[in-house]
Amino acid sequence: MDRQQILDLYQWSDGVCFRHPSRGEVPTAHVKTIRPPAGGMQDVRACRECVVDIEEAREKVACREGRPYVPGDLADSDGCG
């Protein structure tokens, strides 16, 4: 998959990237929900640059472990592309 195909898998809205909070509100995608020790639930959001980095890392891990790589929320990837 190319960069744009990966980005198209996500829903984008303005938010603060977990890696780049100093950038303020930028287009971000929800990547995870966590439960902080203080309680409650918190959404983790990532900017376009970080989403691509995360997906590239996920693909490398999947290939190294010999399992299919499933980009975003799709379940029809064949792995080590």
GROMACS .gro file of C-alpha atoms in nm:
model
   81
    1MET     CA    1   0.000   0.000   0.000
    2ASP     CA    2   0.117   0.349  -0.066
    3ARG     CA    3   0.100   0.639   0.180
    4GLN     CA    4  -0.232   0.777   0.054
    5GLN     CA    5  -0.400   0.435   0.060
    6ILE     CA    6  -0.295   0.394   0.423
    7LEU     CA    7  -0.421   0.741   0.517
    8ASP     CA    8  -0.752   0.675   0.341
    9LEU     CA    9  -0.821   0.388   0.584
   10TYR     CA   10  -0.861   0.631   0.873
   11GLN     CA   11  -1.125   0.884   0.976
   12TRP     CA   12  -0.968   1.228   1.019
   13SER     CA   13  -1.066   1.520   1.241
   14ASP     CA   14  -0.880   1.798   1.418
   15GLY     CA   15  -0.707   1.689   1.735
   16VAL     CA   16  -0.369   1.674   1.910
   17CYS     CA   17  -0.114   1.413   1.801
   18PHE     CA   18   0.024   1.208   2.090
   19ARG     CA   19   0.379   1.242   1.952
   20HIS     CA   20   0.358   1.609   1.853
   21PRO     CA   21   0.141   1.794   2.106
   22SER     CA   22   0.334   2.118   2.048
   23ARG     CA   23   0.186   2.138   1.696
   24GLY     CA   24  -0.156   2.200   1.849
   25GLU     CA   25  -0.468   2.088   1.665
   26VAL     CA   26  -0.397   1.925   1.329
   27PRO     CA   27  -0.581   1.657   1.128
   28THR     CA   28  -0.553   1.339   1.338
   29ALA     CA   29  -0.694   0.988   1.346
   30HIS     CA   30  -0.796   0.782   1.647
   31VAL     CA   31  -0.539   0.505   1.693
   32LYS     CA   32  -0.618   0.365   2.037
   33THR     CA   33  -0.821   0.413   2.354
   34ILE     CA   34  -0.631   0.380   2.682
   35ARG     CA   35  -0.723   0.369   3.050
   36PRO     CA   36  -0.491   0.607   3.237
   37PRO     CA   37  -0.403   0.522   3.599
   38ALA     CA   38  -0.608   0.823   3.711
   39GLY     CA   39  -0.917   0.652   3.572
   40GLY     CA   40  -1.151   0.701   3.283
   41MET     CA   41  -1.080   0.645   2.917
   42GLN     CA   42  -0.867   0.857   2.685
   43ASP     CA   43  -0.847   0.850   2.306
   44VAL     CA   44  -0.499   0.852   2.154
   45ARG     CA   45  -0.479   1.042   1.826
   46ALA     CA   46  -0.201   1.056   1.566
   47CYS     CA   47  -0.121   1.294   1.281
   48ARG     CA   48  -0.075   1.175   0.922
   49GLU     CA   49   0.302   1.142   0.960
   50CYS     CA   50   0.267   0.929   1.273
   51VAL     CA   51  -0.008   0.709   1.128
   52VAL     CA   52   0.219   0.621   0.835
   53ASP     CA   53   0.511   0.555   1.075
   54ILE     CA   54   0.291   0.332   1.294
   55GLU     CA   55   0.161   0.134   0.997
   56GLU     CA   56   0.514   0.085   0.858
   57ALA     CA   57   0.629  -0.044   1.197
   58ARG     CA   58   0.327  -0.277   1.222
   59GLU     CA   59   0.401  -0.416   0.876
   60LYS     CA   60   0.766  -0.486   0.966
   61VAL     CA   61   0.668  -0.664   1.287
   62ALA     CA   62   0.405  -0.873   1.107
   63CYS     CA   63   0.653  -0.978   0.840
   64ARG     CA   64   0.921  -1.058   1.098
   65GLU     CA   65   0.672  -1.272   1.291
   66GLY     CA   66   0.541  -1.441   0.977
   67ARG     CA   67   0.184  -1.324   1.018
   68PRO     CA   68  -0.040  -1.118   0.792
   69TYR     CA   69  -0.019  -0.743   0.807
   70VAL     CA   70  -0.364  -0.588   0.842
   71PRO     CA   71  -0.348  -0.212   0.778
   72GLY     CA   72  -0.589   0.010   0.968
   73ASP     CA   73  -0.907  -0.180   1.045
   74LEU     CA   74  -0.912  -0.391   0.729
   75ALA     CA   75  -0.902  -0.769   0.756
   76ASP     CA   76  -0.802  -0.854   0.397
   77SER     CA   77  -0.429  -0.790   0.375
   78ASP     CA   78  -0.190  -1.061   0.264
   79GLY     CA   79   0.105  -0.945   0.469
   80CYS     CA   80   0.456  -0.865   0.362
   81GLY     CA   81   0.383  -0.625   0.076
   0.00000   0.00000   0.00000
